[in-house]
Tab-separated table of C-alpha atoms in Angstrom:
chain	number	residue	atom	x	y	z
A	1	UNK	CA	-8.831	6.315	7.519
A	2	UNK	CA	-7.463	3.152	9.068
A	3	UNK	CA	-5.793	0.318	7.164
A	4	UNK	CA	-3.418	-2.395	8.021
A	5	UNK	CA	-0.037	-1.789	6.317
A	6	UNK	CA	2.343	-4.825	6.146
A	7	UNK	CA	0.600	-6.305	8.998
A	8	UNK	CA	0.454	-3.079	11.362
A	9	UNK	CA	-2.574	-0.957	11.878
A	10	UNK	CA	-1.956	2.828	10.583
A	11	UNK	CA	-4.190	5.867	10.390
A	12	UNK	CA	-3.460	7.508	7.004
A	13	UNK	CA	-4.885	10.277	5.065
A	14	UNK	CA	-4.220	8.745	1.511
A	15	UNK	CA	-7.322	8.057	-0.566
A	16	UNK	CA	-5.541	6.195	-3.197
A	17	UNK	CA	-2.621	3.513	-3.291
A	18	UNK	CA	-0.702	5.986	-5.228
A	19	UNK	CA	-0.934	8.824	-2.352
A	20	UNK	CA	-0.265	6.142	0.435
A	21	UNK	CA	3.214	4.951	-0.836
A	22	UNK	CA	4.975	8.486	-0.189
A	23	UNK	CA	2.843	9.103	2.928
A	24	UNK	CA	4.310	6.139	4.471
A	25	UNK	CA	7.902	6.450	3.330
A	26	UNK	CA	7.837	4.180	0.256
A	27	UNK	CA	9.711	5.309	-2.994
A	28	UNK	CA	11.483	3.632	-5.822
A	29	UNK	CA	10.274	0.322	-7.180
A	30	UNK	CA	7.925	-1.646	-5.010
A	31	UNK	CA	5.105	-4.368	-5.422
A	32	UNK	CA	1.815	-3.608	-4.048
A	33	UNK	CA	-1.071	-5.713	-3.007
A	34	UNK	CA	-4.702	-4.869	-1.431
A	35	UNK	CA	-6.735	-7.341	0.100
A	36	UNK	CA	-4.322	-10.106	-1.352
A	37	UNK	CA	-4.751	-8.835	-4.678
A	38	UNK	CA	-1.760	-7.509	-6.697
A	39	UNK	CA	-1.984	-4.206	-7.926
A	40	UNK	CA	0.256	-2.972	-10.884
A	41	UNK	CA	2.209	0.200	-10.711
A	42	UNK	CA	0.170	1.539	-13.585
A	43	UNK	CA	-3.202	1.034	-11.587
A	44	UNK	CA	-2.221	2.560	-8.357
A	45	UNK	CA	-3.481	6.112	-8.780
A	46	UNK	CA	-7.038	4.888	-9.582
A	47	UNK	CA	-7.034	2.310	-6.825
A	48	UNK	CA	-9.281	3.841	-3.998
A	49	UNK	CA	-8.544	2.533	-0.420
A	50	UNK	CA	-11.297	2.025	1.794
A	51	UNK	CA	-11.460	1.939	5.912
A	52	UNK	CA	-9.910	-1.643	6.878
A	53	UNK	CA	-8.091	-2.590	3.648
A	54	UNK	CA	-5.064	-4.936	4.168
A	55	UNK	CA	-2.171	-3.195	2.119
A	56	UNK	CA	1.055	-5.067	1.554
A	57	UNK	CA	4.159	-3.268	0.031
A	58	UNK	CA	7.303	-5.183	-0.819
A	59	UNK	CA	10.444	-3.552	-2.017
A	60	UNK	CA	13.405	-5.719	-3.512
A	61	UNK	CA	16.523	-5.889	-1.639
A	62	UNK	CA	20.036	-6.497	-2.965
A	63	UNK	CA	22.100	-9.304	-1.308
A	64	UNK	CA	23.869	-12.368	-1.746
């Protein structure tokens, strides 16, 4: 299916948000939103993706 991930179109095999993260190389603590709605970590496995979804994944960064 085709989604938009962090502003870039991608073709993915994942059908849920939880499956998408490792497929796209994300690990550890991240924040997720689908179509501008925040999706908590505990709900990612049950959050089905559909063609055309806009997914944002943000990882915390250290620095100063």
